Amino acid sequence: MIKGQGWINQKKYGCLKHKWLRGYSDLKSLYGSLQPEIFKYPVANFLRFDAVAKFAVISIALALFDAKISYAQGVKQDIDILGTNSHGAQETNLAYFTDYIVNGRTLSRGNLFIYTLPSSFLAEAAIHFGLTGKLLYLGFPGNAQTASLKYALNMLKTEPQRTVLLVNASSTKADCLVLQKTK
């Protein structure tokens, strides 16, 4: 069952159950305006995140808010987080390599390196929201959104976990579903 949904693109963001559809001008000001109602406390190093991680974390915060799942600093929750997108970490890997070339093939910035794994955006979210369940990046050929949804629903059927976040994030948009097992 879909308990909540949060989404964001380059111009708008929203929530399913709250029936929000709102515009914004830039991610930095949006992030600030979502505190403390959506983001209960500041996300460590948010401004250093790559675009995928920024969009993902915002969509997750909106989805948790929509699903009425609260979180607090230092409090852990046994919630799984599954993520997908169409290109893995290809964009970030290219940015990291380009930075390496520009800097004379001797070094590149560490804050770019952190996001060269496709699961990095999920890890940032799990750290901030205190999610201690499974963390898994799913890469599927073709329609990753449909295949990852089937995977998440199958997890809810076959495992004792009661809540799964399913995140589809890119450098221009993100969508997060909160899926919960019905009793």
mmCIF file of C-alpha atoms in Angstrom:
data_model
loop_
_atom_site.group_PDB
_atom_site.id
_atom_site.type_symbol
_atom_site.label_atom_id
_atom_site.label_comp_id
_atom_site.label_asym_id
_atom_site.label_seq_id
_atom_site.Cartn_x
_atom_site.Cartn_y
_atom_site.Cartn_z
ATOM 1 C CA MET A 1 0.000 0.000 0.000
ATOM 2 C CA ILE A 2 1.281 3.482 -0.821
ATOM 3 C CA LYS A 3 1.391 5.382 2.460
ATOM 4 C CA GLY A 4 2.845 8.585 1.023
ATOM 5 C CA GLN A 5 4.719 10.128 -1.878
ATOM 6 C CA GLY A 6 7.041 13.066 -2.291
ATOM 7 C CA TRP A 7 8.475 14.350 -5.543
ATOM 8 C CA ILE A 8 10.523 17.201 -6.927
ATOM 9 C CA ASN A 9 11.690 18.380 -10.339
ATOM 10 C CA GLN A 10 13.593 21.496 -11.387
ATOM 11 C CA LYS A 11 10.628 23.823 -10.911
ATOM 12 C CA LYS A 12 8.044 22.168 -8.640
ATOM 13 C CA TYR A 13 7.639 19.795 -5.731
ATOM 14 C CA GLY A 14 4.739 18.079 -4.060
ATOM 15 C CA CYS A 15 3.144 15.418 -1.902
ATOM 16 C CA LEU A 16 0.436 12.928 -2.849
ATOM 17 C CA LYS A 17 -1.791 12.760 0.239
ATOM 18 C CA HIS A 18 -1.343 16.423 1.183
ATOM 19 C CA LYS A 19 -2.194 17.299 -2.421
ATOM 20 C CA TRP A 20 0.678 19.757 -2.617
ATOM 21 C CA LEU A 21 1.930 21.173 -5.876
ATOM 22 C CA ARG A 22 4.264 24.081 -5.239
ATOM 23 C CA GLY A 23 6.881 25.946 -7.221
ATOM 24 C CA TYR A 24 10.339 27.061 -6.152
ATOM 25 C CA SER A 25 13.204 29.080 -7.602
ATOM 26 C CA ASP A 26 16.338 27.225 -6.458
ATOM 27 C CA LEU A 27 17.221 24.185 -4.319
ATOM 28 C CA LYS A 28 19.103 26.151 -1.656
ATOM 29 C CA SER A 29 16.158 28.430 -0.853
ATOM 30 C CA LEU A 30 13.694 25.525 -1.099
ATOM 31 C CA TYR A 31 15.778 23.492 1.345
ATOM 32 C CA GLY A 32 15.770 26.433 3.766
ATOM 33 C CA SER A 33 12.018 26.959 3.428
ATOM 34 C CA LEU A 34 11.302 23.296 4.243
ATOM 35 C CA GLN A 35 12.808 23.651 7.719
ATOM 36 C CA PRO A 36 11.566 22.828 10.353
ATOM 37 C CA GLU A 37 8.226 21.504 9.047
ATOM 38 C CA ILE A 38 9.640 18.973 6.563
ATOM 39 C CA PHE A 39 13.321 18.823 7.566
ATOM 40 C CA LYS A 40 13.223 18.553 11.348
ATOM 41 C CA TYR A 41 16.908 19.499 11.635
ATOM 42 C CA PRO A 42 19.595 20.535 9.125
ATOM 43 C CA VAL A 43 21.005 17.902 6.767
ATOM 44 C CA ALA A 44 24.772 17.691 7.330
ATOM 45 C CA ASN A 45 26.666 18.952 4.273
ATOM 46 C CA PHE A 46 23.514 19.374 2.160
ATOM 47 C CA LEU A 47 25.097 22.101 0.042
ATOM 48 C CA ARG A 48 28.010 19.766 -0.803
ATOM 49 C CA PHE A 49 25.734 16.969 -2.050
ATOM 50 C CA ASP A 50 25.638 16.262 -5.756
ATOM 51 C CA ALA A 51 22.352 17.071 -7.524
ATOM 52 C CA VAL A 52 21.082 13.465 -7.318
ATOM 53 C CA ALA A 53 21.522 13.363 -3.529
ATOM 54 C CA LYS A 54 19.880 16.791 -3.077
ATOM 55 C CA PHE A 55 16.809 15.834 -5.110
ATOM 56 C CA ALA A 56 16.609 12.401 -3.444
ATOM 57 C CA VAL A 57 16.836 13.706 0.131
ATOM 58 C CA ILE A 58 14.192 16.366 -0.527
ATOM 59 C CA SER A 59 11.820 13.817 -2.105
ATOM 60 C CA ILE A 60 12.322 11.458 0.842
ATOM 61 C CA ALA A 61 11.645 14.209 3.380
ATOM 62 C CA LEU A 62 8.451 15.113 1.515
ATOM 63 C CA ALA A 63 7.375 11.448 1.307
ATOM 64 C CA LEU A 64 7.964 10.830 5.023
ATOM 65 C CA PHE A 65 5.993 13.991 5.822
ATOM 66 C CA ASP A 66 3.209 12.868 3.463
ATOM 67 C CA ALA A 67 3.106 9.421 5.106
ATOM 68 C CA LYS A 68 3.083 10.998 8.595
ATOM 69 C CA ILE A 69 6.290 9.175 9.554
ATOM 70 C CA SER A 70 8.209 11.389 11.939
ATOM 71 C CA TYR A 71 11.928 11.282 12.515
ATOM 72 C CA ALA A 72 14.282 12.937 14.952
ATOM 73 C CA GLN A 73 17.997 13.461 15.248
ATOM 74 C CA GLY A 74 19.661 10.430 16.834
ATOM 75 C CA VAL A 75 16.538 8.241 16.580
ATOM 76 C CA LYS A 76 16.871 5.102 14.436
ATOM 77 C CA GLN A 77 14.045 3.471 12.465
ATOM 78 C CA ASP A 78 13.994 0.040 10.854
ATOM 79 C CA ILE A 79 12.918 1.213 7.401
ATOM 80 C CA ASP A 80 14.374 -0.140 4.152
ATOM 81 C CA ILE A 81 15.444 2.229 1.406
ATOM 82 C CA LEU A 82 15.652 1.113 -2.209
ATOM 83 C CA GLY A 83 16.858 3.390 -4.968
ATOM 84 C CA THR A 84 17.052 3.421 -8.719
ATOM 85 C CA ASN A 85 17.646 5.722 -11.641
ATOM 86 C CA SER A 86 18.393 5.333 -15.313
ATOM 87 C CA HIS A 87 22.158 5.959 -15.286
ATOM 88 C CA GLY A 88 23.610 4.814 -11.961
ATOM 89 C CA ALA A 89 26.333 7.300 -11.013
ATOM 90 C CA GLN A 90 27.452 7.968 -14.582
ATOM 91 C CA GLU A 91 26.992 11.764 -14.428
ATOM 92 C CA THR A 92 28.917 12.062 -11.176
ATOM 93 C CA ASN A 93 31.675 9.767 -12.395
ATOM 94 C CA LEU A 94 32.066 11.963 -15.465
ATOM 95 C CA ALA A 95 32.176 15.130 -13.327
ATOM 96 C CA TYR A 96 34.789 13.530 -11.064
ATOM 97 C CA PHE A 97 36.947 12.447 -14.007
ATOM 98 C CA THR A 98 36.642 15.859 -15.675
ATOM 99 C CA ASP A 99 37.712 17.524 -12.415
ATOM 100 C CA TYR A 100 40.681 15.123 -12.261
ATOM 101 C CA ILE A 101 41.752 16.091 -15.817
ATOM 102 C CA VAL A 102 41.289 19.828 -15.163
ATOM 103 C CA ASN A 103 43.501 19.530 -12.068
ATOM 104 C CA GLY A 104 46.427 18.092 -14.034
ATOM 105 C CA ARG A 105 45.645 14.395 -13.473
ATOM 106 C CA THR A 106 46.995 14.594 -9.962
ATOM 107 C CA LEU A 107 43.903 14.960 -7.831
ATOM 108 C CA SER A 108 40.189 15.673 -7.833
ATOM 109 C CA ARG A 109 37.855 17.014 -5.191
ATOM 110 C CA GLY A 110 36.850 14.483 -2.535
ATOM 111 C CA ASN A 111 33.287 15.779 -2.334
ATOM 112 C CA LEU A 112 32.860 14.649 -5.977
ATOM 113 C CA PHE A 113 34.373 11.230 -5.271
ATOM 114 C CA ILE A 114 31.866 10.446 -2.522
ATOM 115 C CA TYR A 115 29.012 10.321 -5.047
ATOM 116 C CA THR A 116 30.700 8.070 -7.642
ATOM 117 C CA LEU A 117 28.785 5.071 -6.263
ATOM 118 C CA PRO A 118 25.139 4.812 -7.340
ATOM 119 C CA SER A 119 24.075 4.070 -3.741
ATOM 120 C CA SER A 120 25.614 7.273 -2.293
ATOM 121 C CA PHE A 121 22.380 9.264 -2.413
ATOM 122 C CA LEU A 122 20.651 6.476 -0.471
ATOM 123 C CA ALA A 123 23.392 6.435 2.153
ATOM 124 C CA GLU A 124 23.105 10.208 2.680
ATOM 125 C CA ALA A 125 19.361 9.834 3.192
ATOM 126 C CA ALA A 126 19.714 6.835 5.527
ATOM 127 C CA ILE A 127 22.200 8.754 7.675
ATOM 128 C CA HIS A 128 20.038 11.866 7.967
ATOM 129 C CA PHE A 129 16.704 10.139 8.542
ATOM 130 C CA GLY A 130 18.106 7.391 10.817
ATOM 131 C CA LEU A 131 17.071 4.529 8.529
ATOM 132 C CA THR A 132 18.660 1.254 9.643
ATOM 133 C CA GLY A 133 16.903 -1.226 7.355
ATOM 134 C CA LYS A 134 18.269 -2.591 4.109
ATOM 135 C CA LEU A 135 19.839 -0.111 1.712
ATOM 136 C CA LEU A 136 19.947 -1.246 -1.896
ATOM 137 C CA TYR A 137 20.525 0.377 -5.261
ATOM 138 C CA LEU A 138 18.598 -1.395 -8.028
ATOM 139 C CA GLY A 139 19.693 -1.110 -11.631
ATOM 140 C CA PHE A 140 17.386 -2.625 -14.223
ATOM 141 C CA PRO A 141 17.543 -2.458 -18.008
ATOM 142 C CA GLY A 142 14.481 -0.824 -19.506
ATOM 143 C CA ASN A 143 11.877 0.624 -17.157
ATOM 144 C CA ALA A 144 13.730 0.800 -13.828
ATOM 145 C CA GLN A 145 10.770 2.442 -12.063
ATOM 146 C CA THR A 146 8.363 -0.417 -12.779
ATOM 147 C CA ALA A 147 10.910 -3.160 -12.080
ATOM 148 C CA SER A 148 12.032 -1.563 -8.795
ATOM 149 C CA LEU A 149 8.400 -1.150 -7.676
ATOM 150 C CA LYS A 150 7.799 -4.855 -8.301
ATOM 151 C CA TYR A 151 10.969 -5.644 -6.346
ATOM 152 C CA ALA A 152 9.872 -3.478 -3.394
ATOM 153 C CA LEU A 153 6.375 -4.966 -3.316
ATOM 154 C CA ASN A 154 7.866 -8.451 -3.383
ATOM 155 C CA MET A 155 10.082 -7.507 -0.426
ATOM 156 C CA LEU A 156 7.028 -6.428 1.533
ATOM 157 C CA LYS A 157 5.320 -9.764 0.777
ATOM 158 C CA THR A 158 8.234 -12.044 1.609
ATOM 159 C CA GLU A 159 10.066 -10.294 4.449
ATOM 160 C CA PRO A 160 9.031 -9.104 7.891
ATOM 161 C CA GLN A 161 9.854 -5.484 7.018
ATOM 162 C CA ARG A 162 6.816 -3.260 7.244
ATOM 163 C CA THR A 163 8.024 -0.046 5.532
ATOM 164 C CA VAL A 164 10.090 0.476 2.384
ATOM 165 C CA LEU A 165 11.078 3.758 0.765
ATOM 166 C CA LEU A 166 11.432 3.492 -3.007
ATOM 167 C CA VAL A 167 13.397 6.372 -4.508
ATOM 168 C CA ASN A 168 13.941 7.133 -8.191
ATOM 169 C CA ALA A 169 16.411 10.019 -8.371
ATOM 170 C CA SER A 170 18.373 11.793 -11.066
ATOM 171 C CA SER A 171 20.184 15.122 -11.304
ATOM 172 C CA THR A 172 16.955 16.844 -12.411
ATOM 173 C CA LYS A 173 14.167 15.149 -10.445
ATOM 174 C CA ALA A 174 13.297 12.607 -7.777
ATOM 175 C CA ASP A 175 10.272 10.668 -6.631
ATOM 176 C CA CYS A 176 9.894 8.726 -3.381
ATOM 177 C CA LEU A 177 7.132 6.284 -2.481
ATOM 178 C CA VAL A 178 6.546 5.134 1.086
ATOM 179 C CA LEU A 179 5.269 1.582 0.829
ATOM 180 C CA GLN A 180 3.861 -0.188 3.882
ATOM 181 C CA LYS A 181 2.760 -3.734 4.417
ATOM 182 C CA THR A 182 -0.890 -4.006 5.257
ATOM 183 C CA LYS A 183 -1.779 -6.179 8.234
#
